[in-house]
């Protein structure tokens, strides 16, 4: 797939999406694009952030044309309303990632106490390292160490004085910037809850002050909840290593029991992976006429099991309904986040079993199962057993798998990158200093029906690698890149000469898969490592981030912690802030003087690439490195 200056249709650049969308239309089934169309025109007040429904003196709206009301019933003006709305988005996003992290810490404690059969401490070296970071005695045996670490991580969520523990990974200069602004993250739940308090009517009515707390809530996610989720997942299930896998709806098999793992948290899906290898269940599948049991991922649960177990990826956010429409899915298993409430309806139009696995996330027409560390292993087995028995209900005449799968290589944790470099960061720093590698960019985030699916991700990334900028990806962007064939070593041919040489020397793709959305912490962690190695703050690095197709509150939280950590971040979809000049100016300009980084909004991926390339070259110049 080569860069295309304009998309062929308003929906997607992906053949599997377009084929399945046609199938939905033929069968009279509704998808996200139908509902998006039915919502047009969407509320202009809301798009600008100018509607407020925080209290029941309202709802209120501020007239952007200055002809109608300029204040809500309480007296809040456009700046206050917009700032409060954005801040609540960030708080919700930070809460989502962090609650996911908390579930992992609870499981770590259960494992340490011998209460979680089937779960274990898989990466003991990482347990040692993280326990060391949190001051746990080095000479404890693994289970005792895991218990002390779990208890220490639980404290990160509460009333913690001073900075969150993982911020010790950052250069002092960054922490000093936060201290001056009063945004050093304290307890994770504290920052999120204070954000909700301050946006209650009649509390914080200074838009700048509100936004600073939004950054702080974002930081409590990036250097707190999400980072805990990543590190504890690695301890429990293993730190990812490179593995060959495949992507797109073609990973579903016409002759096997297909089970899709969707959502974000690996706790249940890892147990499903284990159960699917059980010879008894595989034999039962064969007795029922299937050739075996095939697992495939969707969204970030998909990324979790892809990174650690090489499980193929069926698709990203906008594929979740379409996967069911293949008619080949015996079970869709979801945990939480980014799961469309429409899935139950679609599953009921086919033979697909729809299992929810978290008591906190129930859905219409779903079979509600409830994960607990004590019963997770049995839950995984129950799900696979029911999926296998469901194979006989499949109707072959309704099955349509539209494409052949595409190859990808996954599993690039920070540890693996360091290992590939020979155990030291010097070769990477040398490549940057010599200019073979101009810099790096994280291209991350969602799909959004406002954007042609994967058009933003793919074109931006192709332009960046052609300019010798290494791309690190996570989330739904990672799926788009893989489908475009950018995540195999041969894709180095699409890179500029410097990046191509680096990739060929290390036998890596020019786009490195670093995981799910909580794993954006791997990217900021890597940035911190490089900044420390160079003796500079993060904002001095020739790096940037982009979320070309974001939709979610979690993405808003990620963008906040990226910028607050010093990383220039380009959004492909404008956040609902344009109704306030004060808020917009602060995000696009004002933050830079204090944090060395800011946001940009650029829907055109080619223009976004130019912004990032110019930024990277500007940072090189400032570091005294050669610049183009
Ligand atoms: O956490 S990229 S659509 S699946 S929010 Fe959701 Fe966005 Fe996908 Fe993963 Ni992240």
Coordinates of C-alpha atoms and ligand atoms in Angstrom, one line a residue:
X1 CA 0.0 0.0 0.0
X2 CA 1.5 3.4 -1.0
X3 CA 0.5 6.8 0.3
X4 CA -2.6 8.2 -1.4
X5 CA -3.3 11.9 -1.3
X6 CA -7.1 11.4 -1.0
X7 CA -9.2 8.4 0.1
X8 CA -11.4 6.5 -2.4
X9 CA -14.4 6.5 -0.1
X10 CA -15.6 8.1 3.1
X11 CA -15.4 4.9 5.2
X12 CA -12.2 3.0 5.1
X13 CA -9.0 2.2 3.1
X14 CA -9.3 -1.5 4.2
X15 CA -10.6 -4.1 1.8
X16 CA -11.9 -6.3 4.7
X17 CA -13.9 -3.4 6.2
X18 CA -15.4 -2.4 2.9
X19 CA -16.4 -6.0 2.0
X20 CA -18.0 -6.6 5.3
X21 CA -19.8 -3.3 5.3
X22 CA -21.4 -4.4 2.0
X23 CA -22.4 -7.7 3.6
X24 CA -24.0 -5.8 6.5
X25 CA -26.0 -3.6 4.0
X26 CA -27.1 -6.7 2.1
X27 CA -28.3 -8.4 5.3
X28 CA -30.0 -5.3 6.5
X29 CA -27.7 -5.1 9.6
X30 CA -26.7 -1.8 11.1
X31 CA -23.1 -0.8 11.8
X32 CA -21.3 2.1 13.4
X33 CA -21.3 4.1 10.1
X34 CA -25.1 3.8 9.8
X35 CA -25.5 5.2 13.3
X36 CA -22.9 7.9 12.6
X37 CA -24.9 9.0 9.6
X38 CA -28.2 8.9 11.5
X39 CA -26.6 11.3 14.1
X40 CA -25.9 14.0 11.4
X41 CA -25.8 16.9 11.9
X42 CA -24.1 16.4 15.2
X43 CA -24.5 19.2 17.8
X44 CA -22.3 22.1 17.0
X45 CA -22.4 23.4 20.6
X46 CA -21.1 20.0 21.8
X47 CA -18.4 19.9 19.1
X48 CA -17.0 23.2 20.3
X49 CA -17.2 22.2 23.9
X50 CA -19.8 24.9 24.6
X51 CA -22.6 22.8 26.0
X52 CA -22.7 22.0 29.7
X53 CA -24.8 19.4 31.5
X54 CA -22.8 19.2 34.7
X55 CA -25.7 20.3 36.8
X56 CA -29.5 20.4 36.6
X57 CA -29.8 24.2 36.6
X58 CA -28.8 23.4 33.0
X59 CA -28.3 22.0 30.5
X60 CA -26.8 25.2 29.2
X61 CA -25.1 26.3 26.0
X62 CA -22.9 29.2 25.1
X63 CA -23.6 30.8 21.7
X64 CA -20.3 30.8 19.7
X65 CA -21.6 33.6 17.5
X66 CA -22.1 35.9 20.5
X67 CA -25.7 36.5 19.6
X68 CA -27.2 34.3 22.3
X69 CA -26.3 33.6 25.9
X70 CA -22.7 34.0 26.8
X71 CA -23.0 32.4 30.2
X72 CA -24.7 29.3 31.6
X73 CA -27.2 29.6 34.4
X74 CA -24.5 29.4 37.1
X75 CA -22.5 32.2 35.3
X76 CA -19.9 30.0 33.7
X77 CA -18.6 31.5 30.4
X78 CA -17.2 29.7 27.3
X79 CA -13.7 29.3 28.8
X80 CA -15.0 27.7 32.0
X81 CA -17.4 25.5 30.2
X82 CA -14.9 24.3 27.7
X83 CA -12.1 23.7 30.3
X84 CA -14.5 21.8 32.6
X85 CA -15.7 19.6 29.7
X86 CA -12.2 18.7 28.5
X87 CA -10.9 18.1 32.1
X88 CA -13.8 15.6 32.7
X89 CA -12.8 13.8 29.5
X90 CA -9.2 13.5 30.7
X91 CA -10.3 12.4 34.2
X92 CA -12.5 9.6 32.7
X93 CA -9.7 8.4 30.4
X94 CA -7.2 8.4 33.3
X95 CA -9.7 6.5 35.4
X96 CA -10.3 3.9 32.7
X97 CA -6.6 3.0 32.3
X98 CA -6.0 3.2 36.0
X99 CA -8.9 1.0 37.0
X100 CA -7.5 -1.5 34.5
X101 CA -4.1 -1.2 36.2
X102 CA -5.7 -1.7 39.6
X103 CA -7.3 -5.0 38.5
X104 CA -3.8 -6.3 37.6
X105 CA -2.4 -5.2 41.0
X106 CA -5.2 -7.1 42.7
X107 CA -4.3 -10.2 40.7
X108 CA -0.6 -9.8 41.5
X109 CA -1.5 -9.7 45.2
X110 CA -3.8 -12.8 44.8
X111 CA -1.0 -14.7 43.0
X112 CA 1.5 -13.7 45.8
X113 CA -1.0 -15.1 48.3
X114 CA -1.6 -18.3 46.4
X115 CA -5.2 -17.4 45.7
X116 CA -5.1 -17.2 41.9
X117 CA -4.7 -20.8 40.4
X118 CA -3.4 -20.7 36.8
X119 CA -1.7 -17.3 37.2
X120 CA 2.0 -17.1 38.0
X121 CA 5.0 -14.8 38.2
X122 CA 6.3 -15.2 34.6
X123 CA 9.0 -12.5 34.4
X124 CA 11.0 -12.7 37.6
X125 CA 13.7 -10.4 36.3
X126 CA 11.1 -7.7 35.8
X127 CA 9.6 -8.4 39.2
X128 CA 13.1 -7.8 40.7
X129 CA 13.5 -4.5 38.8
X130 CA 10.1 -3.0 39.5
X131 CA 10.2 -4.2 43.2
X132 CA 13.6 -2.5 43.4
X133 CA 12.1 0.7 42.0
X134 CA 9.6 0.7 44.8
X135 CA 12.1 -0.1 47.6
X136 CA 11.1 -3.7 48.2
X137 CA 14.0 -5.7 49.8
X138 CA 16.0 -7.4 47.1
X139 CA 16.6 -10.6 49.1
X140 CA 12.9 -11.6 49.5
X141 CA 11.8 -14.8 47.7
X142 CA 9.6 -14.1 44.6
X143 CA 6.1 -14.5 46.1
X144 CA 7.0 -12.4 49.1
X145 CA 8.5 -9.8 46.8
X146 CA 5.4 -9.8 44.6
X147 CA 3.2 -9.3 47.7
X148 CA 5.3 -6.3 48.9
X149 CA 5.3 -4.8 45.4
X150 CA 1.5 -5.3 45.0
X151 CA 1.0 -3.5 48.3
X152 CA 3.4 -0.7 47.3
X153 CA 1.6 -0.3 44.0
X154 CA -1.8 -0.1 45.7
X155 CA -0.5 2.9 47.7
X156 CA 0.2 4.6 44.3
X157 CA -3.6 4.8 43.9
X158 CA -4.2 6.5 47.3
X159 CA -3.2 9.6 49.3
X160 CA 0.5 9.6 48.3
X161 CA 2.7 12.4 49.3
X162 CA 5.1 13.6 46.7
X163 CA 5.4 12.1 43.3
X164 CA 4.2 8.8 41.9
X165 CA 7.0 6.2 42.1
X166 CA 7.5 5.7 38.3
X167 CA 8.3 9.4 37.9
X168 CA 11.7 8.6 39.3
X169 CA 12.4 7.3 35.8
X170 CA 12.3 10.9 34.5
X171 CA 15.1 13.5 34.4
X172 CA 15.1 15.9 37.3
X173 CA 14.5 18.8 34.9
X174 CA 11.1 17.4 34.0
X175 CA 10.0 16.9 37.6
X176 CA 11.2 20.5 38.3
X177 CA 8.9 21.8 35.5
X178 CA 6.0 20.0 37.0
X179 CA 6.7 21.2 40.5
X180 CA 6.8 24.8 39.2
X181 CA 3.4 24.4 37.6
X182 CA 2.0 22.4 40.6
X183 CA 1.2 19.4 38.4
X184 CA 3.5 16.7 39.9
X185 CA 1.2 13.6 40.1
X186 CA 0.4 12.4 43.6
X187 CA -2.0 9.5 44.2
X188 CA -3.7 8.2 41.0
X189 CA -7.2 8.2 42.4
X190 CA -6.5 11.5 44.2
X191 CA -5.8 13.3 40.9
X192 CA -8.8 11.9 39.1
X193 CA -11.1 12.6 42.0
X194 CA -9.8 16.1 42.6
X195 CA -10.4 16.7 38.9
X196 CA -14.1 15.7 39.3
X197 CA -14.3 17.8 42.4
X198 CA -12.8 20.9 40.8
X199 CA -15.2 20.7 37.8
X200 CA -18.3 20.5 40.0
X201 CA -20.3 23.7 39.8
X202 CA -18.9 26.4 41.9
X203 CA -15.4 25.0 42.6
X204 CA -12.6 25.8 40.1
X205 CA -13.5 28.6 37.7
X206 CA -10.1 29.5 36.3
X207 CA -9.8 27.7 33.0
X208 CA -6.0 27.6 33.2
X209 CA -6.1 26.2 36.7
X210 CA -8.6 23.6 35.6
X211 CA -6.4 22.6 32.6
X212 CA -3.3 22.2 34.8
X213 CA -5.2 19.7 36.9
X214 CA -6.3 17.9 33.7
X215 CA -2.6 17.6 32.9
X216 CA -1.9 16.3 36.4
X217 CA -4.7 13.7 36.0
X218 CA -3.2 12.7 32.7
X219 CA 0.2 12.3 34.4
X220 CA -1.4 10.1 37.1
X221 CA -2.4 7.8 34.2
X222 CA 0.8 7.8 32.2
X223 CA 3.3 7.6 35.1
X224 CA 0.8 5.8 37.3
X225 CA -2.2 3.7 36.3
X226 CA -1.2 2.8 32.7
X227 CA 2.4 2.2 33.6
X228 CA 1.4 -0.1 36.5
X229 CA -0.9 -2.0 34.0
X230 CA 2.0 -2.5 31.6
X231 CA 4.6 -3.5 34.1
X232 CA 2.4 -5.8 36.2
X233 CA 1.1 -7.5 33.0
X234 CA 4.7 -8.2 32.0
X235 CA 5.4 -9.7 35.4
X236 CA 2.4 -11.9 35.3
X237 CA 2.4 -12.9 31.6
X238 CA 5.9 -12.2 30.4
X239 CA 7.6 -9.2 28.8
X240 CA 6.9 -9.2 25.1
X241 CA 9.5 -10.6 22.7
X242 CA 9.5 -10.4 18.9
X243 CA 7.1 -12.9 17.3
X244 CA 5.7 -13.4 13.8
X245 CA 1.9 -13.2 13.5
X246 CA -0.8 -12.0 11.1
X247 CA -3.5 -9.4 10.9
X248 CA -6.9 -8.6 9.4
X249 CA -10.2 -10.6 9.2
X250 CA -8.4 -13.2 7.2
X251 CA -7.0 -14.6 10.4
X252 CA -10.4 -16.1 11.1
X253 CA -10.6 -19.7 9.9
X254 CA -13.4 -21.3 8.0
X255 CA -12.6 -24.8 9.4
X256 CA -11.8 -24.0 13.0
X257 CA -13.7 -22.8 16.1
X258 CA -13.0 -19.0 16.1
X259 CA -12.9 -17.2 19.4
X260 CA -12.3 -13.4 19.4
X261 CA -10.7 -11.7 22.4
X262 CA -11.8 -8.0 22.6
X263 CA -11.4 -5.2 25.1
X264 CA -8.3 -4.2 27.1
X265 CA -7.3 -6.3 30.0
X266 CA -5.3 -9.5 29.5
X267 CA -6.4 -11.2 32.7
X268 CA -9.2 -13.3 31.2
X269 CA -7.8 -13.5 27.6
X270 CA -4.5 -15.1 28.9
X271 CA -6.6 -17.9 30.5
X272 CA -8.6 -18.3 27.2
X273 CA -5.3 -18.7 25.4
X274 CA -4.2 -21.4 27.8
X275 CA -7.6 -23.2 27.6
X276 CA -7.5 -23.2 23.8
X277 CA -4.4 -25.3 24.0
X278 CA -6.0 -28.0 26.2
X279 CA -5.8 -31.3 24.3
X280 CA -9.3 -32.3 25.6
X281 CA -10.9 -29.2 24.3
X282 CA -9.0 -29.4 21.0
X283 CA -10.1 -33.0 20.6
X284 CA -13.7 -32.1 21.3
X285 CA -13.5 -29.4 18.6
X286 CA -12.3 -32.1 16.2
X287 CA -15.1 -34.5 17.3
X288 CA -17.6 -31.7 16.3
X289 CA -16.0 -31.4 12.8
X290 CA -13.6 -28.4 13.4
X291 CA -9.9 -28.7 12.5
X292 CA -9.0 -26.9 15.8
X293 CA -9.5 -23.9 18.0
X294 CA -8.4 -20.5 16.5
X295 CA -8.0 -17.4 18.6
X296 CA -8.0 -13.9 17.2
X297 CA -7.7 -10.5 18.9
X298 CA -9.5 -7.2 18.5
X299 CA -8.5 -3.8 19.9
X300 CA -6.2 -3.7 22.9
X301 CA -6.9 -7.1 24.4
X302 CA -5.9 -8.2 21.0
X303 CA -2.7 -6.2 21.3
X304 CA -2.0 -7.7 24.7
X305 CA -2.2 -11.3 23.5
X306 CA -0.6 -10.5 20.2
X307 CA 2.5 -8.9 21.9
X308 CA 3.0 -11.7 24.4
X309 CA 1.5 -14.8 22.7
X310 CA 1.6 -14.0 19.0
X311 CA -2.2 -14.4 18.8
X312 CA -3.2 -13.0 15.3
X313 CA -5.1 -9.7 15.2
X314 CA -8.6 -9.6 13.5
X315 CA -8.8 -5.9 13.5
X316 CA -9.1 -2.5 15.2
X317 CA -11.9 -0.5 16.7
X318 CA -14.1 -0.2 13.6
X319 CA -13.8 -3.9 12.8
X320 CA -15.5 -5.2 16.0
X321 CA -19.0 -5.4 14.5
X322 CA -17.7 -6.6 11.2
X323 CA -15.9 -9.5 12.7
X324 CA -19.2 -10.9 13.9
X325 CA -20.6 -10.4 10.4
X326 CA -18.2 -12.9 9.0
X327 CA -20.5 -15.5 10.4
X328 CA -17.5 -17.5 11.5
X329 CA -17.2 -16.4 15.1
X330 CA -18.2 -19.0 17.7
X331 CA -17.6 -16.6 20.6
X332 CA -16.8 -13.0 21.2
X333 CA -15.2 -12.5 24.6
X334 CA -15.0 -9.0 25.9
X335 CA -13.7 -7.4 29.1
X336 CA -14.0 -3.6 29.1
X337 CA -13.5 -0.3 27.2
X338 CA -14.1 0.4 23.5
X339 CA -16.7 -2.4 23.2
X340 CA -19.7 -1.2 21.2
X341 CA -23.1 -1.9 23.0
X342 CA -24.4 -2.9 19.6
X343 CA -22.4 -6.2 19.6
X344 CA -25.1 -8.2 21.4
X345 CA -27.7 -7.4 18.7
X346 CA -25.3 -8.4 15.9
X347 CA -24.2 -11.6 17.8
X348 CA -27.9 -12.5 18.1
X349 CA -28.3 -12.3 14.3
X350 CA -25.6 -15.0 14.0
X351 CA -24.7 -18.0 16.1
X352 CA -22.1 -16.1 18.0
X353 CA -21.9 -16.3 21.8
X354 CA -21.2 -12.9 23.4
X355 CA -19.5 -13.2 26.7
X356 CA -18.8 -10.3 29.0
X357 CA -16.2 -11.1 31.7
X358 CA -16.2 -8.1 34.0
X359 CA -18.8 -7.4 36.6
X360 CA -18.2 -3.7 35.9
X361 CA -19.0 -4.0 32.2
X362 CA -22.3 -5.6 31.3
X363 CA -23.9 -5.4 27.9
X364 CA -27.3 -6.0 26.3
X365 CA -27.9 -9.5 25.1
X366 CA -24.6 -10.8 26.6
X367 CA -23.9 -13.7 28.8
X368 CA -22.4 -12.1 31.9
X369 CA -19.5 -13.9 33.4
X370 CA -17.5 -12.4 36.2
X371 CA -13.7 -12.5 36.4
X372 CA -12.0 -12.9 39.8
X373 CA -8.3 -13.9 40.3
X374 CA -9.5 -17.0 42.1
X375 CA -11.7 -18.3 39.2
X376 CA -10.0 -16.8 36.1
X377 CA -8.5 -20.0 35.0
X378 CA -11.8 -21.9 35.2
X379 CA -13.5 -19.0 33.4
X380 CA -11.1 -19.3 30.5
X381 CA -11.9 -23.0 30.2
X382 CA -15.6 -22.5 30.5
X383 CA -15.5 -19.9 27.6
X384 CA -13.5 -22.1 25.3
X385 CA -15.7 -25.2 26.1
X386 CA -18.9 -23.3 25.3
X387 CA -17.4 -21.8 22.1
X388 CA -16.4 -25.3 20.9
X389 CA -19.9 -26.7 21.5
X390 CA -21.2 -23.7 19.5
X391 CA -19.4 -24.7 16.4
X392 CA -22.2 -27.0 15.2
X393 CA -24.6 -24.0 15.2
X394 CA -22.5 -22.2 12.6
X395 CA -24.2 -21.8 9.2
X396 CA -21.6 -22.3 6.5
X397 CA -23.7 -20.5 3.9
X398 CA -23.5 -17.3 6.0
X399 CA -19.7 -17.4 6.4
X400 CA -17.7 -14.9 4.5
X401 CA -14.0 -14.2 5.2
X402 CA -13.1 -11.5 2.7
X403 CA -9.4 -11.4 2.6
X404 CA -6.1 -13.3 3.1
X405 CA -4.2 -12.4 6.2
X406 CA -1.1 -10.1 6.2
X407 CA 2.1 -10.9 8.0
X408 CA 3.4 -8.8 10.9
X409 CA 6.1 -8.9 13.5
X410 CA 5.2 -7.8 17.0
X411 CA 6.6 -7.8 20.5
X412 CA 8.9 -4.8 20.7
X413 CA 9.1 -4.1 24.4
X414 CA 11.8 -1.6 25.6
X415 CA 13.7 -4.6 27.0
X416 CA 13.8 -6.3 23.6
X417 CA 14.9 -3.1 21.8
X418 CA 17.7 -2.7 24.2
X419 CA 18.7 -6.4 23.7
X420 CA 18.6 -6.0 19.9
X421 CA 21.0 -3.1 20.3
X422 CA 23.4 -5.4 22.1
X423 CA 22.3 -4.5 25.6
X424 CA 23.3 -0.8 25.4
X425 CA 21.5 2.3 24.1
X426 CA 24.7 3.6 22.4
X427 CA 24.1 2.2 18.9
X428 CA 20.6 3.9 18.9
X429 CA 22.0 7.2 20.2
X430 CA 24.9 7.0 17.7
X431 CA 22.4 6.5 14.8
X432 CA 20.5 9.5 16.0
X433 CA 23.6 11.6 16.4
X434 CA 24.9 10.6 13.0
X435 CA 21.6 11.5 11.5
X436 CA 20.9 8.0 10.0
X437 CA 17.9 8.0 12.2
X438 CA 16.4 11.6 12.4
X439 CA 14.2 10.8 15.4
X440 CA 11.2 8.8 16.5
X441 CA 7.5 9.2 16.6
X442 CA 4.7 7.4 18.4
X443 CA 1.8 7.0 16.1
X444 CA -1.0 5.7 18.3
X445 CA -4.7 5.8 19.1
X446 CA -8.1 4.8 17.7
X447 CA -10.4 4.7 14.8
X448 CA -13.2 7.2 14.5
X449 CA -16.0 7.1 12.0
X450 CA -15.4 10.8 11.4
X451 CA -12.1 9.7 9.7
X452 CA -11.7 7.3 6.8
X453 CA -10.6 4.2 8.7
X454 CA -6.8 3.8 8.8
X455 CA -6.2 6.6 6.2
X456 CA -4.7 8.9 8.8
X457 CA -2.5 6.3 10.5
X458 CA -1.2 4.7 7.4
X459 CA -0.3 7.8 5.4
X460 CA 1.2 9.6 8.3
X461 CA 3.4 6.7 9.1
X462 CA 4.5 6.0 5.6
X463 CA 5.6 9.6 5.3
X464 CA 7.5 9.5 8.6
X465 CA 9.5 6.4 7.9
X466 CA 10.3 7.7 4.4
X467 CA 11.8 10.7 6.3
X468 CA 14.0 8.4 8.4
X469 CA 11.8 8.7 11.5
X470 CA 11.4 5.5 13.3
X471 CA 7.7 4.9 14.2
X472 CA 6.6 3.2 17.4
X473 CA 3.0 2.2 17.6
X474 CA 0.3 0.9 19.9
X475 CA -3.5 0.5 20.0
X476 CA -5.6 0.6 16.9
X477 CA -3.0 2.5 14.9
X478 CA -0.8 -0.5 15.3
X479 CA -3.4 -2.7 13.5
X480 CA -3.7 -0.2 10.6
X481 CA 0.1 -0.2 10.1
X482 CA 0.3 -4.0 10.2
X483 CA -2.5 -4.3 7.6
X484 CA -0.6 -1.9 5.4
X485 CA 2.4 -4.3 5.5
X486 CA 4.6 -1.9 7.5
X487 CA 5.4 -4.3 10.3
X488 CA 7.7 -6.8 8.6
X489 CA 11.4 -6.3 8.2
X490 CA 10.9 -6.0 4.4
X491 CA 9.0 -2.8 4.9
X492 CA 12.4 -1.2 5.5
X493 CA 12.3 -0.8 1.7
X494 CA 9.7 2.0 2.2
X495 CA 11.9 3.8 4.7
X496 CA 14.5 6.5 4.0
X497 CA 18.1 5.3 3.4
X498 CA 19.2 5.9 7.0
X499 CA 16.3 4.2 8.7
X500 CA 16.4 1.4 6.1
X501 CA 20.1 0.7 7.0
X502 CA 19.3 0.6 10.7
X503 CA 16.4 -1.8 10.2
X504 CA 18.4 -4.0 8.0
X505 CA 21.3 -4.1 10.5
X506 CA 18.9 -5.0 13.3
X507 CA 16.5 -7.1 11.2
X508 CA 13.5 -5.1 12.4
X509 CA 10.6 -3.4 10.7
X510 CA 10.6 0.5 10.5
X511 CA 7.4 0.5 12.6
X512 CA 7.8 -1.2 15.9
X513 CA 4.7 -2.6 17.7
X514 CA 5.0 -1.6 21.4
X515 CA 1.6 -2.9 22.5
X516 CA -1.8 -1.8 23.7
X517 CA -2.9 1.7 24.7
X518 CA -1.7 1.3 28.3
X519 CA 1.6 0.4 26.7
X520 CA 2.1 3.9 25.5
X521 CA 4.0 4.0 28.7
X522 CA 6.6 1.9 27.0
X523 CA 7.1 4.7 24.6
X524 CA 7.4 7.5 27.2
X525 CA 9.6 5.2 29.3
X526 CA 11.9 4.8 26.3
X527 CA 11.9 8.6 25.7
X528 CA 12.9 9.0 29.4
X529 CA 15.7 6.5 29.0
X530 CA 17.1 8.3 25.9
X531 CA 16.8 11.7 27.6
X532 CA 18.7 10.4 30.6
X533 CA 21.3 8.9 28.4
X534 CA 21.8 12.2 26.6
X535 CA 21.6 14.2 29.8
X536 CA 18.7 16.3 28.5
X537 CA 15.0 16.7 29.3
X538 CA 12.4 14.9 27.2
X539 CA 11.4 18.0 25.3
X540 CA 14.9 18.3 23.9
X541 CA 14.6 15.0 22.1
X542 CA 13.8 14.7 18.3
X543 CA 10.6 12.9 19.0
X544 CA 6.9 13.5 18.6
X545 CA 3.5 11.7 18.9
X546 CA 0.4 11.6 16.9
X547 CA -3.1 10.3 17.3
X548 CA -4.6 10.7 13.8
X549 CA -8.0 9.0 14.4
X550 CA -8.6 9.2 18.1
X551 CA -12.1 9.1 19.6
X552 CA -11.7 8.1 23.2
X553 CA -11.5 9.8 26.6
X554 CA -8.5 7.6 27.2
X555 CA -6.8 9.1 24.2
X556 CA -7.3 12.5 25.6
X557 CA -5.6 11.4 28.8
X558 CA -2.7 9.9 26.9
X559 CA -2.3 13.1 24.9
X560 CA -2.2 15.1 28.1
X561 CA 0.5 13.0 29.7
X562 CA 2.5 12.9 26.4
X563 CA 2.6 16.7 26.2
X564 CA 3.1 17.2 29.9
X565 CA 6.1 14.8 29.6
X566 CA 7.6 17.0 26.9
X567 CA 6.4 15.3 23.7
X568 CA 4.9 17.4 20.9
X569 CA 1.6 15.8 20.0
X570 CA -0.4 16.1 16.8
X571 CA -4.1 15.2 16.9
X572 CA -6.0 14.3 13.7
X573 CA -9.4 15.1 15.2
X574 CA -9.9 18.4 17.0
X575 CA -10.9 17.9 20.7
X576 CA -14.1 19.8 21.7
X577 CA -12.3 22.9 22.8
X578 CA -12.6 25.3 19.8
X579 CA -15.4 27.2 21.6
X580 CA -12.8 28.8 23.9
X581 CA -10.0 30.9 22.6
X582 CA -8.3 30.8 26.0
X583 CA -8.3 27.0 26.1
X584 CA -7.4 26.5 22.5
X585 CA -4.5 29.0 22.8
X586 CA -3.2 27.4 25.9
X587 CA -3.2 23.9 24.3
X588 CA -1.7 25.0 21.0
X589 CA 0.8 27.6 22.2
X590 CA 0.8 28.5 25.9
X591 CA 1.9 25.2 27.3
X592 CA 5.2 25.2 25.4
X593 CA 6.9 27.9 27.5
X594 CA 6.3 25.8 30.6
X595 CA 6.5 22.2 29.4
X596 CA 8.6 22.5 26.2
X597 CA 5.8 20.8 24.3
X598 CA 2.3 21.6 23.0
X599 CA -0.5 20.1 21.0
X600 CA -1.2 20.6 17.3
X601 CA -4.4 19.7 15.4
X602 CA -4.0 18.6 11.8
X603 CA -6.5 16.3 10.1
X604 CA -4.5 15.9 6.9
X605 CA -1.9 13.1 7.5
X606 CA 0.4 14.6 4.9
X607 CA 0.4 18.0 6.7
X608 CA 0.7 16.2 10.0
X609 CA 3.8 14.4 8.7
X610 CA 5.3 17.8 7.7
X611 CA 4.7 19.2 11.2
X612 CA 6.4 16.2 12.8
X613 CA 9.3 16.2 10.4
X614 CA 9.9 19.9 11.0
X615 CA 9.6 19.5 14.7
X616 CA 12.1 16.6 14.7
X617 CA 14.6 18.5 12.5
X618 CA 14.1 21.6 14.7
X619 CA 15.0 19.6 17.8
X620 CA 18.0 18.2 16.1
X621 CA 19.2 21.7 15.3
X622 CA 18.7 22.7 19.0
X623 CA 20.8 19.8 20.1
X624 CA 23.6 20.8 17.7
X625 CA 23.0 17.8 15.5
X626 CA 22.8 18.1 11.7
X627 CA 19.3 19.2 10.5
X628 CA 17.7 18.9 7.1
Ligands
LIG1 O1 -7.1 1.6 24.2 S1 -6.8 2.8 20.4 S2 -10.2 2.6 20.0 S3 -9.0 -0.1 21.5 S4 -9.0 3.8 23.1 FE1 -10.0 1.9 22.1 FE2 -8.7 3.8 20.9 FE3 -8.5 1.4 20.0 FE4 -7.4 0.4 22.9 NI1 -6.9 2.9 22.8

